[in-house]
CSV table of C-alpha atoms in Angstrom, one decimal:
chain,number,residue,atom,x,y,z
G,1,UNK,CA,-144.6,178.0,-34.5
G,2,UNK,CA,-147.1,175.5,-34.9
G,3,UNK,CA,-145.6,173.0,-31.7
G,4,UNK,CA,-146.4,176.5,-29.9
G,5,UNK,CA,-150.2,177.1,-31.1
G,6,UNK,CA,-151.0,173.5,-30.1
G,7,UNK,CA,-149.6,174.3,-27.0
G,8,UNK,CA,-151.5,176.8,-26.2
G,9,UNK,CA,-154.9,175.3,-27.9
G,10,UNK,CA,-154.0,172.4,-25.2
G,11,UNK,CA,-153.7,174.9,-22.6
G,12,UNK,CA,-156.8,177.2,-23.5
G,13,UNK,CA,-158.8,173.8,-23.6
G,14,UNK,CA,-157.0,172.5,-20.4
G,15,UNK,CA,-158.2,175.6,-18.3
G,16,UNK,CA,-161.6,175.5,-20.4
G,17,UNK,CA,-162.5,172.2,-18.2
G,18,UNK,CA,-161.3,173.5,-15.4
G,19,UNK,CA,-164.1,176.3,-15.9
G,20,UNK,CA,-166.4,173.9,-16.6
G,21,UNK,CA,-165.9,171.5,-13.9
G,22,UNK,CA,-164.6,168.3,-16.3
G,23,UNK,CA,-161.3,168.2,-13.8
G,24,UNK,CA,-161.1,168.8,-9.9
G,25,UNK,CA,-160.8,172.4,-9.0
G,26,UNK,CA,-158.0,173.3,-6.1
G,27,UNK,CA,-160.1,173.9,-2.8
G,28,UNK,CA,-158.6,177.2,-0.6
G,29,UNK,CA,-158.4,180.6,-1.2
G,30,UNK,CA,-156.0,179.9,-4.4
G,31,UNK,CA,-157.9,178.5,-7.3
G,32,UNK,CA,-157.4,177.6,-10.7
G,33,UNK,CA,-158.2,181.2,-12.9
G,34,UNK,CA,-156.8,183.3,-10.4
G,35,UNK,CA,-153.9,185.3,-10.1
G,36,UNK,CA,-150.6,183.8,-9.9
G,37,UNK,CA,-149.4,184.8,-6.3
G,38,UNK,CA,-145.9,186.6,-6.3
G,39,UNK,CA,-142.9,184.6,-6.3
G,40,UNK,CA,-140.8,185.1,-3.2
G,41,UNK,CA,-137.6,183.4,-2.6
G,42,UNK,CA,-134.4,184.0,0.3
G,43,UNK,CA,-131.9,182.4,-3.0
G,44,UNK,CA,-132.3,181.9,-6.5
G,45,UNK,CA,-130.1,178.6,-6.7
G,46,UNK,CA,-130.2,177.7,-10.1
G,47,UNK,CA,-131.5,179.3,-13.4
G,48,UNK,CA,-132.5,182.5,-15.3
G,49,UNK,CA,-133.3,184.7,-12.1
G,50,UNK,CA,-137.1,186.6,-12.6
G,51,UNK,CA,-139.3,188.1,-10.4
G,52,UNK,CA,-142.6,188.2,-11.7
G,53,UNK,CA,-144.0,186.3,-14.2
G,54,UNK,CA,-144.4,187.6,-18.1
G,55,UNK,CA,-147.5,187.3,-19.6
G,56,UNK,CA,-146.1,186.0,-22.5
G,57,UNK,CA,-144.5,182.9,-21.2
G,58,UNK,CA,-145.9,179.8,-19.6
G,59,UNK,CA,-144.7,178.4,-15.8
G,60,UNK,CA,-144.6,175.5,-13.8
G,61,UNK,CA,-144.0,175.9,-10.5
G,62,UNK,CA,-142.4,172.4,-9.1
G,63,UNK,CA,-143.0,172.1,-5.0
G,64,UNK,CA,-140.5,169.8,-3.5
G,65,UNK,CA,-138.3,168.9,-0.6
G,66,UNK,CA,-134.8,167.4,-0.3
G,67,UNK,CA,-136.4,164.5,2.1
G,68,UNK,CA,-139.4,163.8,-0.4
G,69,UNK,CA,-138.8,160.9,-2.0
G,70,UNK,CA,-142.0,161.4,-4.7
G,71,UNK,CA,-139.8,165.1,-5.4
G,72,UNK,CA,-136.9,163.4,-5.9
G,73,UNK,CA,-138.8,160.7,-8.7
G,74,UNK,CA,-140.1,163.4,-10.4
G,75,UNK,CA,-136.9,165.6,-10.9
G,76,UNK,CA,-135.6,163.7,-14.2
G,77,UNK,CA,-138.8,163.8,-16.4
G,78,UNK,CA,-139.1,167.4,-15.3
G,79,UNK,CA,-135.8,168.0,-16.9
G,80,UNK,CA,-137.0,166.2,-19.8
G,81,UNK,CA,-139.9,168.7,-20.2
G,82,UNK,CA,-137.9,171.5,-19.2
G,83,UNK,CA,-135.7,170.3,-22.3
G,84,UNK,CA,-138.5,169.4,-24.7
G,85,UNK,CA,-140.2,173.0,-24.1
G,86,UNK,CA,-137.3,175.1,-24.0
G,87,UNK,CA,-138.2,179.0,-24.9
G,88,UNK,CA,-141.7,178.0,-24.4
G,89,UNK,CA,-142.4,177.0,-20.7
G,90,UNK,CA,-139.9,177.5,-17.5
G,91,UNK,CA,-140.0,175.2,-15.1
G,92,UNK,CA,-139.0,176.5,-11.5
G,93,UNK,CA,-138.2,173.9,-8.9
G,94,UNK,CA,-139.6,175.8,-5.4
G,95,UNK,CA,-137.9,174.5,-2.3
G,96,UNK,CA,-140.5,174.3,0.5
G,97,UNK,CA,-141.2,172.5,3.7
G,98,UNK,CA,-138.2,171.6,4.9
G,99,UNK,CA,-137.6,170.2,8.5
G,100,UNK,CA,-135.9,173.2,10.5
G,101,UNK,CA,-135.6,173.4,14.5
G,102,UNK,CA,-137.9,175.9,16.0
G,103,UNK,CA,-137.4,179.3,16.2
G,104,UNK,CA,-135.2,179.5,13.1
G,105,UNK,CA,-135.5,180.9,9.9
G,106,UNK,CA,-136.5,179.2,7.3
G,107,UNK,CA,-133.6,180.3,5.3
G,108,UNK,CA,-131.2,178.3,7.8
G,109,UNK,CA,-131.6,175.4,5.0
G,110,UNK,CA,-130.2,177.0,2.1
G,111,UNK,CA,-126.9,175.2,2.3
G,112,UNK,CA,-128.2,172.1,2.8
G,113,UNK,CA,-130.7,172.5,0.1
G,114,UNK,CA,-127.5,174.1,-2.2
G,115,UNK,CA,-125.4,171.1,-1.6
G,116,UNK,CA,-128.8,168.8,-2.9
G,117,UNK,CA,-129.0,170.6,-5.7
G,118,UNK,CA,-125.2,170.4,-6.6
G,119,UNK,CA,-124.8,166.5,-5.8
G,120,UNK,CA,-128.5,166.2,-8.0
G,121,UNK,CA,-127.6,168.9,-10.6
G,122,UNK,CA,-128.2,166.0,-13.5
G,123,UNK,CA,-131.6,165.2,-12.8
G,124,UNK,CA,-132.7,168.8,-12.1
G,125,UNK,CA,-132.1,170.7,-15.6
G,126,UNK,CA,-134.2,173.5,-14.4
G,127,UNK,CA,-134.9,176.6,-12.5
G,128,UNK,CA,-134.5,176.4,-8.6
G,129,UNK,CA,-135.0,178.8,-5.9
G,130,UNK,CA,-135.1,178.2,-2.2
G,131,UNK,CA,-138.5,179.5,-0.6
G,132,UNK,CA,-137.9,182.9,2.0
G,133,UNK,CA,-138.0,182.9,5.2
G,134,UNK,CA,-141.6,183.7,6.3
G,135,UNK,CA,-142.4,180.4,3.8
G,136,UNK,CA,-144.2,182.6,1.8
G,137,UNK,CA,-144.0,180.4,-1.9
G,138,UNK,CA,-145.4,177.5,0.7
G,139,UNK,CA,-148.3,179.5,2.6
G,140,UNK,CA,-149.3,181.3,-0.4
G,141,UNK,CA,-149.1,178.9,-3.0
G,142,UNK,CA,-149.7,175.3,-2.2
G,143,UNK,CA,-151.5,175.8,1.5
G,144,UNK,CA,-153.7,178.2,0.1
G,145,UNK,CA,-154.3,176.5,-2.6
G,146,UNK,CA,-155.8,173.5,-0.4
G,147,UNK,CA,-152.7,171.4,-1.2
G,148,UNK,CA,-151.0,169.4,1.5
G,149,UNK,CA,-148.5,167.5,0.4
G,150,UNK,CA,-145.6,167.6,-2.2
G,151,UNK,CA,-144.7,167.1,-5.0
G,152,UNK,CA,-147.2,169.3,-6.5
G,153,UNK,CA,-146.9,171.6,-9.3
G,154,UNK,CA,-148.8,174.5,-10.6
G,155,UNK,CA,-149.4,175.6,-14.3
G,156,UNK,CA,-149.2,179.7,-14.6
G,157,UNK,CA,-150.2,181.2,-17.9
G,158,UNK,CA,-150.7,185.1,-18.9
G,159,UNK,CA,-149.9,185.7,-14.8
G,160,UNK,CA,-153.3,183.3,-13.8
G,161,UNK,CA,-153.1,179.7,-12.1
G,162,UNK,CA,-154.7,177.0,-15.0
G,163,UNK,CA,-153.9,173.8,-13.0
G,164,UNK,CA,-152.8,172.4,-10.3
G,165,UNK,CA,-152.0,168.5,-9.5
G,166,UNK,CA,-148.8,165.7,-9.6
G,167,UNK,CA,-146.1,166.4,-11.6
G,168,UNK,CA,-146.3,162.8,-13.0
G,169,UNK,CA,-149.8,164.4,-14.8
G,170,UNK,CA,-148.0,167.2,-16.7
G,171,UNK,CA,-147.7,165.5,-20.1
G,172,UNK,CA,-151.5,164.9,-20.3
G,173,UNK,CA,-151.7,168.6,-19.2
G,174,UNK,CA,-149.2,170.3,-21.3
């Protein structure tokens, strides 16, 4: 009980500075303090399947890609946080961006990105779902949000956004 109060005094102080300008705000139409946008996916790969977010749990929202080589760096420590926070924070790996050939559907890459996560299943001890076919997890999250590039992760907390940067900052953050 008291690991979780610390983590939420970290959190509360966390989106504190954000309010007060002591860390970089996201620039878009997604900032940090609003509403979580819904989460939208064409498979649910991997994981505990949900699909909204409960107020009483904590999220991060992992952006990758199977040819992103920063992604790919990241995935083992976010299994070690996924482990080290178990019951208290999910962590969802969201499959976006993906190179497909024009005019298809986005979800013409779920095998490819089912067969990644089978041959990396080790390093990703996580939630992962594959993003839907209008992109909508990568329009309404991470290009709204002003970011343009990946990995990128996104801390959701009683259904609002309270940060948003580099996986490699999440242990300063959480």
């Amino acid at each position: 009980m008291k690991k979780h109060s610390i983590i939420s005094c970290i959190l509360i102080f966390t989106l504190s500075m954000f309010a007060i300008g002591g860390y970089a705000q996201t620039s878009g139409k997604l900032n940090v303090g609003d509403p979580a946008p819904a989460i939208s996916y064409s498979k649910w790969l991997k994981g505990k399947q949900f699909d909204s977010f409960d107020p009483a749990q904590i999220y991060v929202m992992e952006f990758w890609a199977t040819w992103c080589s920063p992604c790919k760096a990241a995935m083992p420590h976010l299994t070690v946080l996924q482990k080290q926070y178990e019951g208290k924070i999910t962590f969802v790996g969201v499959n976006v961006w993906e190179k497909i050939p024009k005019g298809q559907s986005y979800e013409t890459v779920v095998p490819a990105v089912e067969k990644f996560v089978r041959g990396n299943d080790a390093n990703m001890g996580y939630s992962v779902i594959v993003d839907d076919k209008d992109q909508g997890m990568g329009n309404k999250w991470l290009r709204a949000a002003g970011q343009n590039g990946i990995p990128a992760s996104f801390i959701v907390k009683e259904n609002h956004i309270i940060w948003v940067g580099h996986p490699g900052q999440l242990d300063s953050i959480i």
